[in-house]
Short mmCIF file of C-alpha atoms in Angstrom, two decimals:
data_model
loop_
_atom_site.label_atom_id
_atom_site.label_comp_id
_atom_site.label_asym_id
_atom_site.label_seq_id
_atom_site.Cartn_x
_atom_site.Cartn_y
_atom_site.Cartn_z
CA UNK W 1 43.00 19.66 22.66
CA UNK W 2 45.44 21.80 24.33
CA UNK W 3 46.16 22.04 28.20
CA UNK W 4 44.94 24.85 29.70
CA UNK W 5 47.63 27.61 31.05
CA UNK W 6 45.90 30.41 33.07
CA UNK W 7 42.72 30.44 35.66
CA UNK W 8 40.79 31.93 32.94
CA UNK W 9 41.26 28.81 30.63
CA UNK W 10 38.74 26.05 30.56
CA UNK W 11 38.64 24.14 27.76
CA UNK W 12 38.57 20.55 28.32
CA UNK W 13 41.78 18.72 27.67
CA UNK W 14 42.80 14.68 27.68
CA UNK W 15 46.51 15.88 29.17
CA UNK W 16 45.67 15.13 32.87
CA UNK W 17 44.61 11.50 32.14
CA UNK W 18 47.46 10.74 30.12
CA UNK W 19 49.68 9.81 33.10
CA UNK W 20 49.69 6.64 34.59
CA UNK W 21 47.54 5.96 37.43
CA UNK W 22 49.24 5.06 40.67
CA UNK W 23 48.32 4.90 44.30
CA UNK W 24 49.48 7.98 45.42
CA UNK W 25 48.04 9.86 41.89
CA UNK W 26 44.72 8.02 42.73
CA UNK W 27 44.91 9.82 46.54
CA UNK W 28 46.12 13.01 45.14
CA UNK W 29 43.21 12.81 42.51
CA UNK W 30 40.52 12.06 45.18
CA UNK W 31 41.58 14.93 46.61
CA UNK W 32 41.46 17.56 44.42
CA UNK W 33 37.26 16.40 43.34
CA UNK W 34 36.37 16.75 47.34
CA UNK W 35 38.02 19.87 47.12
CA UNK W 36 36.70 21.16 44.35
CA UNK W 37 33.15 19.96 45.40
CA UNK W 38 33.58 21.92 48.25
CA UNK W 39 34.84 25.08 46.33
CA UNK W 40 32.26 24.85 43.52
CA UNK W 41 29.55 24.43 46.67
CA UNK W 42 30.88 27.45 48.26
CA UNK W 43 31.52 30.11 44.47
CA UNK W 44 29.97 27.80 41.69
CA UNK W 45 31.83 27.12 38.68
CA UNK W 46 32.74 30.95 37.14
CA UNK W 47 33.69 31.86 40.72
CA UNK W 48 36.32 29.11 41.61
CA UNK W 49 39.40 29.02 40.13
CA UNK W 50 41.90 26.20 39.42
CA UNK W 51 44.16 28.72 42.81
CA UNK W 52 41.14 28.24 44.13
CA UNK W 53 40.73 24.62 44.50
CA UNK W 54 44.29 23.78 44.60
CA UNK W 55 44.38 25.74 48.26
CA UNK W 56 41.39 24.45 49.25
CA UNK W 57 43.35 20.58 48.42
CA UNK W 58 46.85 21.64 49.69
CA UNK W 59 48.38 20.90 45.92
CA UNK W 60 50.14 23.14 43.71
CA UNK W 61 49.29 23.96 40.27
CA UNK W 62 51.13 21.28 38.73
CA UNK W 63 49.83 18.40 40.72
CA UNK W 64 46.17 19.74 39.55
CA UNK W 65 47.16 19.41 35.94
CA UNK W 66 49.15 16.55 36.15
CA UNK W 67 45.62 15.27 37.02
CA UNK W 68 42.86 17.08 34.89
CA UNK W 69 43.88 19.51 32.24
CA UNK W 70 41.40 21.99 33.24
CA UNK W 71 38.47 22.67 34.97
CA UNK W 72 36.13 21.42 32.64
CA UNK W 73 37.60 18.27 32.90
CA UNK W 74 36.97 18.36 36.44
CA UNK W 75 33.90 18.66 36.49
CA UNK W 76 33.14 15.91 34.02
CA UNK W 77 35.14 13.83 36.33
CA UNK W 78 33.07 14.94 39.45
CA UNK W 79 29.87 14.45 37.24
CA UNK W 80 30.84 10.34 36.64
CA UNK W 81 31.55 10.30 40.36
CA UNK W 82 27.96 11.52 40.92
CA UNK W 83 26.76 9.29 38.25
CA UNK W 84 28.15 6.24 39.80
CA UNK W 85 27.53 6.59 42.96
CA UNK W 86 23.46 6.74 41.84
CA UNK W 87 23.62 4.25 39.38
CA UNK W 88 25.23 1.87 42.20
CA UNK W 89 22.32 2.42 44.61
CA UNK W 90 19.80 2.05 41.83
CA UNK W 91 21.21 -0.85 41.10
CA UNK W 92 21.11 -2.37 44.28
CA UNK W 93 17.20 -1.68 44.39
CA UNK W 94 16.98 -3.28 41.67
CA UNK W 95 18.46 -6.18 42.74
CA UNK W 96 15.63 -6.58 45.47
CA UNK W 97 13.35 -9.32 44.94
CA UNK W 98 10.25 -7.45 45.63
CA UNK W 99 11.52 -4.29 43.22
CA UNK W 100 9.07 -3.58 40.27
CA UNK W 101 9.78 -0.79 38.49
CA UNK W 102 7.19 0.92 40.38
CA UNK W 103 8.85 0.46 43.85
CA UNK W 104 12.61 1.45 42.23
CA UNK W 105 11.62 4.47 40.96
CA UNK W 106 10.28 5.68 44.61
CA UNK W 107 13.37 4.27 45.51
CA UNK W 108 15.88 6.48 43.78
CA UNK W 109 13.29 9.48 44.79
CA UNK W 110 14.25 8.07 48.28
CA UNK W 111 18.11 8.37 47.20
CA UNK W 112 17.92 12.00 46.00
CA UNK W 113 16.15 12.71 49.46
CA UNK W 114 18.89 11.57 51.41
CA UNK W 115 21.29 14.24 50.93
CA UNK W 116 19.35 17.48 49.81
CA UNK W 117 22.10 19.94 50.29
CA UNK W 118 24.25 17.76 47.72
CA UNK W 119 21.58 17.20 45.32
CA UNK W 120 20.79 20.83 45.46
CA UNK W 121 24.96 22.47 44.76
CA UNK W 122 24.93 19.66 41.92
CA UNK W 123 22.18 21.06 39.99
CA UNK W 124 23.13 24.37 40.27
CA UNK W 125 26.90 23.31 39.42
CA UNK W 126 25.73 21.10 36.79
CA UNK W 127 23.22 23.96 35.67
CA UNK W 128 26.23 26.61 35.03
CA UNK W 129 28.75 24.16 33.57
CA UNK W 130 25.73 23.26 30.77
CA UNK W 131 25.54 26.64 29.92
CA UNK W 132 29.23 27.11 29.59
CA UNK W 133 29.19 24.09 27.35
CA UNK W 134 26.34 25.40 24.94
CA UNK W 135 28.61 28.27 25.11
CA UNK W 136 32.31 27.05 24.38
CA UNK W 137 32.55 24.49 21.24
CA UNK W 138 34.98 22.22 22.76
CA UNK W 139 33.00 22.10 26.16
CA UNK W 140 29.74 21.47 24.81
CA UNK W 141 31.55 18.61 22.61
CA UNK W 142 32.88 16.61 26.07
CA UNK W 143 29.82 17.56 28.02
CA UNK W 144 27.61 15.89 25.12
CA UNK W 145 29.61 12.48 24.70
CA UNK W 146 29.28 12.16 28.59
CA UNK W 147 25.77 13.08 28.66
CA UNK W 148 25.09 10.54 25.96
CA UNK W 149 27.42 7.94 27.88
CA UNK W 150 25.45 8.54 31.23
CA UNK W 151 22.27 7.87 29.38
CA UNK W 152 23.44 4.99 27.43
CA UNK W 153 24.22 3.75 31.14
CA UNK W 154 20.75 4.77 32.41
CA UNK W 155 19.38 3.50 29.54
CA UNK W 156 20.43 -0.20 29.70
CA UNK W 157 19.58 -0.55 33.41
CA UNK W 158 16.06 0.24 32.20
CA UNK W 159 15.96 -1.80 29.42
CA UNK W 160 17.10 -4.79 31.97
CA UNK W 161 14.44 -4.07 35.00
CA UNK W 162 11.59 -3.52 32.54
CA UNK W 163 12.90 -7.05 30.71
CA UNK W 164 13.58 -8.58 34.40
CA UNK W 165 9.42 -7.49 35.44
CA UNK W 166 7.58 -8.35 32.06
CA UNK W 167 7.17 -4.36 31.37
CA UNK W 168 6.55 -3.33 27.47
CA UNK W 169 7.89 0.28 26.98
CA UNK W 170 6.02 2.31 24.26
CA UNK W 171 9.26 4.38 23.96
CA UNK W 172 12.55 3.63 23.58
CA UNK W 173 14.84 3.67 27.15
CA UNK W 174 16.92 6.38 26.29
CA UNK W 175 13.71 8.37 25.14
CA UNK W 176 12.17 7.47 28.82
CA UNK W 177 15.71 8.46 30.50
CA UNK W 178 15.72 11.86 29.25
CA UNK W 179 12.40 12.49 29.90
CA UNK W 180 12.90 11.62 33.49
CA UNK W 181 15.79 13.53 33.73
CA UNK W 182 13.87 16.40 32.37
CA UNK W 183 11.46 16.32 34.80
CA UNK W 184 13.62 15.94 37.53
CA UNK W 185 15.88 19.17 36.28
CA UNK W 186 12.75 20.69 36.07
CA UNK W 187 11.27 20.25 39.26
CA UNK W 188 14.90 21.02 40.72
CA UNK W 189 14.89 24.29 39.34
CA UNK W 190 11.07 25.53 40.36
CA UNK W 191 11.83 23.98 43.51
CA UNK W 192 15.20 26.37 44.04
CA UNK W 193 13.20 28.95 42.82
CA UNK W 194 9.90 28.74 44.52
CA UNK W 195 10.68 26.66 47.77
CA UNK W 196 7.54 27.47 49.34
CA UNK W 197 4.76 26.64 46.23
CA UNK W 198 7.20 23.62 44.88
CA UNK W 199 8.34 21.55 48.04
CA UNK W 200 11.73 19.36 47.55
CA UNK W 201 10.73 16.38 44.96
CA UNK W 202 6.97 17.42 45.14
CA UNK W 203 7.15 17.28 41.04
CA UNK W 204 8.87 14.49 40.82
CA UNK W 205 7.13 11.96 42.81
CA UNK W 206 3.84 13.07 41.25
CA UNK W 207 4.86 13.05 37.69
CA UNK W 208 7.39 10.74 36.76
CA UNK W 209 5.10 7.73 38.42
CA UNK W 210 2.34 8.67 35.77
CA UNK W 211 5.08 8.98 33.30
CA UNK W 212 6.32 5.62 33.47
CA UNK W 213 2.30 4.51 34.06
CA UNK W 214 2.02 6.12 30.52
CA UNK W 215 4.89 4.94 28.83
CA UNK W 216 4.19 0.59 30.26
CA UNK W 217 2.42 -2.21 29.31
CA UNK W 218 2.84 -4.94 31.61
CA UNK W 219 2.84 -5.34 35.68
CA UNK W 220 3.99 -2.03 36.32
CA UNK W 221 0.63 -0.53 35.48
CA UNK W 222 -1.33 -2.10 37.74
#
């Protein structure tokens, strides 16, 4: 992969994470994703260029790249922030004595609710940057191995709370995790669409309940 050298150039690159990571990288690096959440919020991903962000962050061109090698690789690197951060609190439900599955699934539906606005610019950033990847070779490449990773991730914790609670699935986890992430894109984008007929996580908390219902044996289906 080659680094990228103009505000036109996205294609994802390892050169930004070759450089050791220090305090003051780790600061600089912080920066730079609130910045370019902010940015992407305000002109989406085609709109907001690397100029763009670096202003917004108060760095120069070379301290963005001696960081990420291009946008792309931003955004997968704001993507396993966003990741994280939900896997954490899922986690943490999970970790509830009273949890069935049941309960922590109306529990992440309660995480997605708390910060609407958020939820809301990541789909539609995540949204464009998928299309750029089925578009460009080498983006569509380092989207799909993090997709797959985030999954994988997903995909154990489900495996462990249906283990934990006695729950049979009649698919596998990863089959179960992208179907819930399919309905929750889904439901996203009628929702941004028709606000009025598809009210915030209306879709959601109806479906992906009788989903799971569908999909167990065990205690979660009573």
């Amino acid at each position: 992969m080659t680094r990228a050298t103009g505000p036109g150039v996205t294609s994802p690159t390892t050169a930004g994470s070759a450089a050791p990571r220090t305090a003051r990288r780790e600061a600089t690096r912080a920066r730079l994703l609130r910045a370019a959440t902010e940015v992407f919020a305000d002109r989406g991903f085609h709109g907001a260029s690397v100029e763009d962000i670096c202003e917004r962050a108060g760095f120069t061109r070379g301290a963005f790249y001696s960081n990420f090698g291009s946008r792309d690789d931003l955004v997968l690197a704001l993507y396993e922030q966003h990741v994280a951060r939900l896997a954490e609190r899922v986690e943490q439900l999970a970790a509830r004595e009273s949890a069935d599955p049941e309960t922590i699934l109306e529990g992440v539906f309660d995480v997605w609710a708390e910060s609407p606005q958020a939820q809301e610019q990541w789909f539609l950033l995540q949204t464009e940057f998928t299309l750029h990847a089925i578009r460009d070779k080498e983006a569509g490449k380092a989207w799909a191995r993090q997709q797959a990773q985030v999954r994988r991730q997903l995909a154990r914790l489900v495996r462990r709370i249906a283990q934990e609670h006695g729950v049979e699935l009649s698919v596998t986890p990863e089959e179960f995790v992208r179907l819930a992430l399919a309905v929750y894109q889904g439901g996203m984008a009628q929702h941004l669409l028709e606000p009025r007929q598809v009210p915030r996580g209306s879709l959601e908390r109806r479906f992906l309940p009788l989903v799971l219902a569908a999909v167990s044996e065990g205690p979660a289906e009573g």
